[in-house]
Amino acid sequence: MRSARAVTVGASFLFAANAFAQEAEAERVIVTGESVIVTGSLIPTSELVGPNPISTLDRDLINKSGQGTTTEQLLKSLPIASANSIPVQNNANSAGGPAGAASISLRGFDPGATLVLIDGRRVAPYPGTSPGGAAFFDLNTIPIAAVQSIEIQKDGASTTYGADAVAGVVNLKLYKDYRGAQLTLYYGNTLDKDAGEYTGDILFGTGDEKTSITGDIFFYHRNSMFNRDRGNSNRPPFLSSNSSPYNLQLSSDVAAAAGGENLNPGDFEFATPPDFTNGSTPASNYIYSTRRVRSNFALLPGFNFNAFSNSFPTQERWGGYTAFETKVCEDRLRIFGDFYYADVKTHDELAPPATGDFETPGVGVIAIPPNHPLPGGVAPPNTPTIAETGMPPEAYNPFNPFEQIISGGSNARLADFGNRLVDEENIAELFTLGVKGDNLFNGTWGYDGAFRYSQIQDTSEFRNVSVSRFNRILNAADSIFNPTKPDFIGTTIPYNPFGDFRVPIATNQPLIDFAIIHPRDLNTSKLATLDLNIYSTDLFDLPGGSVGLAFGGVFIRQSLSENPDDENRTKDNAGVSQEFPVEIGRKEYAFYAETLIPIFSPKWNIPFFYSLEFAAGGRFEAFNNDTNSLVPKVGVRWQPFDEQLTLRSTWGEGFVEPSLTELYGPRIFGFGPTSFMGDRNPETAILTNPNPHLGPESSRNWTGGIVYTPKWIPVGTLTVTIDLWDIERTGVVMVASPQSVIERFLGGKLQPGEAVYLDPSGSFVSEVISPFINGGRQNARGVDLGLEYQLKTRFGTFTSLTRATYLDQFIFQFKGDRAWQVAGRTNGDWWGGSDFGIGGDAWYKWKGLSTLDWTWHNFDLNATVHMLDGFWEEIFAKKFDGFWKQHYVHPTWFTDAQLSYSLIFTPPVEAVPVAGYSKGQKEVVGKEKEVAPTAAYAMPCWKKIVNNSTVTVGCNNIFGEDPPHEFGFEFGSPIGYPGFSYDNLGRFWYVRLIKKF
């Protein structure tokens, strides 16, 4: 965890230049000789460019990014962040991962391949997983205002932080040793709809040469936005078969007996009342088909759920953070600690309850009773029975025009009952207490050890319809309609399910509240770590310099508790799969060591070997399930001529244990596209079961690159960075695509744990069940590019900074399946299963940011262009439709701009500025204490109030560009644009005030 002053240009160029408003000379980086610790190594060093590619985002760049109100928004805007992050927006149904949470995915791997640290140490993962089962850290719980800098290691960090750091490490460094106080106020909104966002933050610190205390108090609120608020999302390509009026599965013979059509004598058909029915339409006026009548590719359109659901949730976050450090024996013994608390509330709205098939394994059965009680309790042929539905024998519904139980493959939208409401509250807590010291023995030894406890508790409340109560209000013979019974609910008229929600039925209204439930699940993830690191910057001397060494160990205890509400345990939550309680945990310990070996140094003046050093390390990890691993990592840093050109490379291996969810649960419920005997269904229910027999995955990681800062440029300064990277994972825990499971089902070759459930007619798939399995392979390679040019003139300082990532290849392969090349493609193709969710995301080939900044006196003006490449999506497939067709989702260019002015009436004083460069173009080489301005007493009162204030106005997406249009496979896009990659806010303006005291 090298402070940013040691990594500004030397890190890969994602954010290579620390601050835009800096002198040209400062951008070349002055070597101070002070040894610091950089993310990716535990050996302090004064070298600015090491073997590991590190990107640093300091406070100045955070403020200027235009994305600096939430941590997840900022990180996901970076070019290195690719597909499969868990989004805040468009995720109320948890299709992209748990609602109310957010993650980052480096390189397009699942979130579990990215290790997120706080101040260089692990924190508890969220008590839920990505769609593919991977564990992740919830970025919503970290306020960006408390973050001093972010360091991203762009290769695997297997030996330093854990063998599971496959795609890289994101290290969030919170403020330490701050002096003074700072107030930040922010408000922003769209121009036409209220999606207001406002924040408040107080950062403060005090101390002396011995002790320092730093704290932060924060508040954040964001209003919601609905899909109907935008023309490009108010009606998605996919319209659901869970509709109102309902899709009813009937016996063809029963339908004919009621006056309807007999389309399939002796078998099944579907029927629906006409639009705008009042619930009394006779069977002769129903609309009939051998397939569901209301759906995609059907006689009538399905249900438009986007007319009800929101795209951006309401969010509110508050909490605080404090850190301290005190010297007991000068620098040789220091005690430090921190405490953190965050309360994050998210309110999402979904369209009214969707039942799925009335009879779906693992879900409560819905059954509409016949018009009259079944004679002798015997159902007509080819109709659901009392035994299979659990309906009372005497049950009946006088509004049913058919003399049969209606269940099986029927689908419905319980629109009378209003929107489903999703309320998530995540409470995150963290406590650290440790000791550290340096300058020991001969002054070159040091140590750092700490105990950390962290946990995240998620309370999930879901407003929905009770299956058991809904079945009761359908049954006119139930005691709730009997005035002589104690549970009488005030009406004798049962629920009429045969209407259209657009024509409310007055007698239904008193029954709605009775059937509404609010189940609450309580889930908790805990992590305790105890670690000790010992290092030396001068173990012994070689001709090229001093050999560095670091070694240590860590003990980790992780636990996961899932406590579903009784309604979820008993399958009483309509359209929701049954949940079971989970109490699990595991322990692990690790030992590691690394060394830094200088071979040549500048003092030798050897041609082509101005400087050469090697790094090597190893890590042993062992788990309490008798699994262990030993992984190596090596690196090289070579400057052939002078410090202008640096070549570097790393190679390492990784090892990832399955997540606790993948091993032990809970089960994961989702949706995916399937084709079965001519029936194409983009929303087939998918259930993924845990697998306690899973083994670990392995990985290897290679990077190679250059950092070039030529001195021969006559005007200004130029820095070019190129980093090639290649990551391969084998034995990856994955979930088979539902279509492949169906094909094995048809061929009689289902694997252990797999199942396909059909509706009673045997014509439609109700649910596909499969377990997590090992054996998948993923391979990604690409290049990170950076280009910065800075010119200082008498008209101010101009800085151009461009950084981009190109994904050359991403191979995705299920066990026993062909290899799929997905670079430049959607992650919603039919073969992808439930590993990625549905909602719109892609492995973008190109992703980049380009910023132009101008600073002059107290003004700062910058503009940023965000480029997101286009991608291909398959709309029709031969396997499903007999022909193949794809669509290109076009690339986008969004432009942001920001103008700041600092009101400074005394010489500017920074209270412990962010490591890097101060606004006075001087490099910060030590702690800066705030000095009281000598002339402040002479200023007028109004100047004292506004002194040291910075006012910022900005606009994101200046030109109001819309996200690109997306259809989805089988026109299955639930939004109409890539909703996990894009929000739909449009032009968004904001103002910000930062006041330092």
Coordinates of N, CA, C and O in Angstrom, one line a residue, residues 373-425:
P373 N -68.1 -27.1 -6.4 CA -67.3 -28.1 -5.8 C -67.3 -29.4 -6.7 O -68.3 -29.7 -7.3
L374 N -66.1 -30.0 -6.8 CA -66.0 -31.1 -7.7 C -66.8 -32.3 -7.2 O -66.7 -32.6 -6.0
P375 N -67.6 -32.9 -8.0 CA -68.5 -34.0 -7.5 C -67.6 -35.1 -7.0 O -66.8 -35.7 -7.7
G376 N -67.8 -35.5 -5.7 CA -67.0 -36.5 -5.1 C -65.6 -36.2 -5.0 O -64.8 -37.1 -4.7
G377 N -65.2 -35.0 -5.2 CA -63.8 -34.6 -5.2 C -63.0 -35.0 -6.3 O -61.7 -35.0 -6.2
V378 N -63.6 -35.5 -7.4 CA -62.9 -36.0 -8.6 C -62.8 -35.0 -9.7 O -63.8 -34.5 -10.1
A379 N -61.6 -34.7 -10.1 CA -61.4 -33.7 -11.1 C -61.6 -34.3 -12.5 O -61.4 -35.5 -12.7
P380 N -62.1 -33.5 -13.5 CA -62.2 -34.0 -14.9 C -60.9 -34.5 -15.4 O -59.8 -34.0 -14.9
P381 N -60.9 -35.3 -16.5 CA -59.6 -35.7 -17.1 C -58.8 -34.5 -17.5 O -59.3 -33.5 -18.0
N382 N -57.5 -34.7 -17.5 CA -56.5 -33.6 -18.0 C -56.7 -32.3 -17.3 O -56.5 -31.2 -17.8
T383 N -57.1 -32.4 -16.0 CA -57.1 -31.1 -15.2 C -56.4 -31.4 -13.9 O -56.2 -32.5 -13.4
P384 N -55.9 -30.3 -13.2 CA -55.3 -30.5 -11.9 C -56.2 -31.1 -10.9 O -57.4 -30.9 -10.9
T385 N -55.6 -31.9 -10.0 CA -56.4 -32.6 -9.0 C -56.3 -32.0 -7.7 O -55.4 -31.1 -7.4
I386 N -57.2 -32.4 -6.8 CA -57.2 -31.9 -5.4 C -55.9 -32.3 -4.7 O -55.2 -31.5 -4.0
A387 N -55.4 -33.5 -5.0 CA -54.2 -34.0 -4.4 C -53.0 -33.2 -4.8 O -52.1 -32.9 -4.0
E388 N -52.9 -32.9 -6.1 CA -51.6 -32.2 -6.5 C -51.6 -30.7 -6.2 O -50.6 -30.1 -6.0
T389 N -52.8 -30.1 -6.0 CA -52.9 -28.7 -5.7 C -53.0 -28.4 -4.2 O -52.8 -27.3 -3.8
G390 N -53.5 -29.4 -3.5 CA -53.8 -29.1 -2.1 C -55.0 -28.3 -1.8 O -55.3 -27.9 -0.7
M391 N -55.9 -28.2 -2.8 CA -57.1 -27.4 -2.6 C -58.2 -28.2 -1.8 O -58.3 -29.4 -1.9
P392 N -58.9 -27.5 -0.9 CA -59.9 -28.2 -0.1 C -61.0 -28.8 -1.0 O -61.3 -28.2 -2.1
P393 N -61.5 -30.0 -0.7 CA -62.5 -30.7 -1.6 C -63.7 -29.8 -1.9 O -64.3 -29.9 -2.9
E394 N -64.1 -29.1 -0.9 CA -65.4 -28.3 -1.0 C -65.2 -26.9 -1.7 O -66.2 -26.2 -1.8
A395 N -64.0 -26.6 -2.1 CA -63.7 -25.3 -2.6 C -64.4 -25.0 -3.9 O -64.6 -25.9 -4.7
Y396 N -64.8 -23.8 -4.1 CA -65.4 -23.4 -5.4 C -65.2 -21.9 -5.5 O -65.0 -21.1 -4.6
N397 N -65.3 -21.4 -6.8 CA -65.2 -19.9 -7.0 C -66.3 -19.7 -8.1 O -66.2 -20.1 -9.2
P398 N -67.4 -18.9 -7.7 CA -68.5 -18.8 -8.6 C -68.2 -17.9 -9.8 O -69.0 -18.0 -10.8
F399 N -67.1 -17.3 -9.9 CA -66.7 -16.5 -11.1 C -66.0 -17.3 -12.1 O -65.7 -16.8 -13.2
N400 N -65.6 -18.5 -11.8 CA -64.9 -19.4 -12.7 C -65.8 -19.9 -13.7 O -66.8 -20.7 -13.4
P401 N -65.7 -19.6 -15.0 CA -66.6 -20.1 -16.0 C -66.4 -21.5 -16.4 O -67.1 -22.1 -17.2
F402 N -65.3 -22.1 -15.8 CA -65.0 -23.5 -16.2 C -65.1 -24.4 -15.0 O -64.7 -24.0 -13.9
E403 N -65.6 -25.6 -15.3 CA -65.8 -26.5 -14.2 C -64.5 -27.4 -14.0 O -64.5 -28.6 -14.3
Q404 N -63.4 -26.7 -13.6 CA -62.2 -27.4 -13.3 C -61.3 -26.5 -12.4 O -61.5 -25.3 -12.3
I405 N -60.4 -27.2 -11.7 CA -59.4 -26.5 -11.0 C -58.4 -25.9 -12.0 O -57.9 -26.5 -12.9
I406 N -58.1 -24.6 -11.9 CA -57.2 -23.9 -12.8 C -55.9 -23.7 -12.1 O -55.8 -23.0 -11.1
S407 N -54.9 -24.4 -12.6 CA -53.5 -24.4 -12.0 C -52.5 -24.8 -13.0 O -52.5 -24.2 -14.1
G408 N -51.6 -25.7 -12.7 CA -50.6 -26.2 -13.7 C -49.8 -25.1 -14.3 O -49.1 -24.4 -13.6
G409 N -49.8 -25.0 -15.6 CA -49.0 -24.0 -16.3 C -49.6 -22.6 -16.5 O -49.1 -21.8 -17.3
S410 N -50.7 -22.3 -15.7 CA -51.3 -21.0 -15.8 C -50.3 -20.0 -15.3 O -49.5 -20.3 -14.3
N411 N -50.3 -18.8 -15.8 CA -49.5 -17.7 -15.4 C -50.4 -16.5 -15.1 O -51.4 -16.3 -15.8
A412 N -50.0 -15.7 -14.1 CA -50.8 -14.5 -13.7 C -50.0 -13.4 -13.2 O -48.9 -13.6 -12.7
R413 N -50.5 -12.2 -13.4 CA -50.0 -11.0 -12.8 C -51.0 -10.5 -11.8 O -52.1 -10.1 -12.2
L414 N -50.7 -10.5 -10.5 CA -51.7 -10.2 -9.5 C -51.7 -8.7 -9.3 O -51.3 -8.1 -8.3
A415 N -52.1 -8.0 -10.4 CA -52.0 -6.5 -10.5 C -52.8 -5.8 -9.5 O -52.5 -4.7 -9.1
D416 N -54.0 -6.4 -9.1 CA -54.8 -5.7 -8.1 C -54.1 -5.4 -6.8 O -54.5 -4.5 -6.0
F417 N -53.1 -6.2 -6.5 CA -52.4 -6.1 -5.2 C -51.3 -5.1 -5.1 O -50.7 -4.9 -4.1
G418 N -51.1 -4.4 -6.2 CA -50.1 -3.3 -6.2 C -48.7 -3.8 -6.4 O -48.4 -5.0 -6.5
N419 N -47.8 -2.9 -6.5 CA -46.3 -3.2 -6.7 C -45.7 -4.0 -5.6 O -46.1 -3.8 -4.4
R420 N -44.8 -4.9 -6.0 CA -44.0 -5.5 -5.0 C -42.9 -4.5 -4.5 O -42.3 -3.8 -5.3
L421 N -42.7 -4.4 -3.2 CA -41.8 -3.4 -2.6 C -40.6 -4.1 -2.0 O -40.8 -5.1 -1.3
V422 N -39.4 -3.7 -2.4 CA -38.2 -4.4 -2.0 C -37.5 -3.4 -1.1 O -37.0 -2.4 -1.6
D423 N -37.3 -3.7 0.2 CA -36.6 -2.8 1.1 C -35.5 -3.6 1.7 O -35.6 -4.6 2.4
E424 N -34.3 -3.1 1.4 CA -33.0 -3.7 1.9 C -32.4 -2.7 2.8 O -32.2 -1.5 2.5
E425 N -31.9 -3.2 4.0 CA -31.1 -2.4 4.9 C -29.9 -3.2 5.2 O -29.9 -4.2 5.8

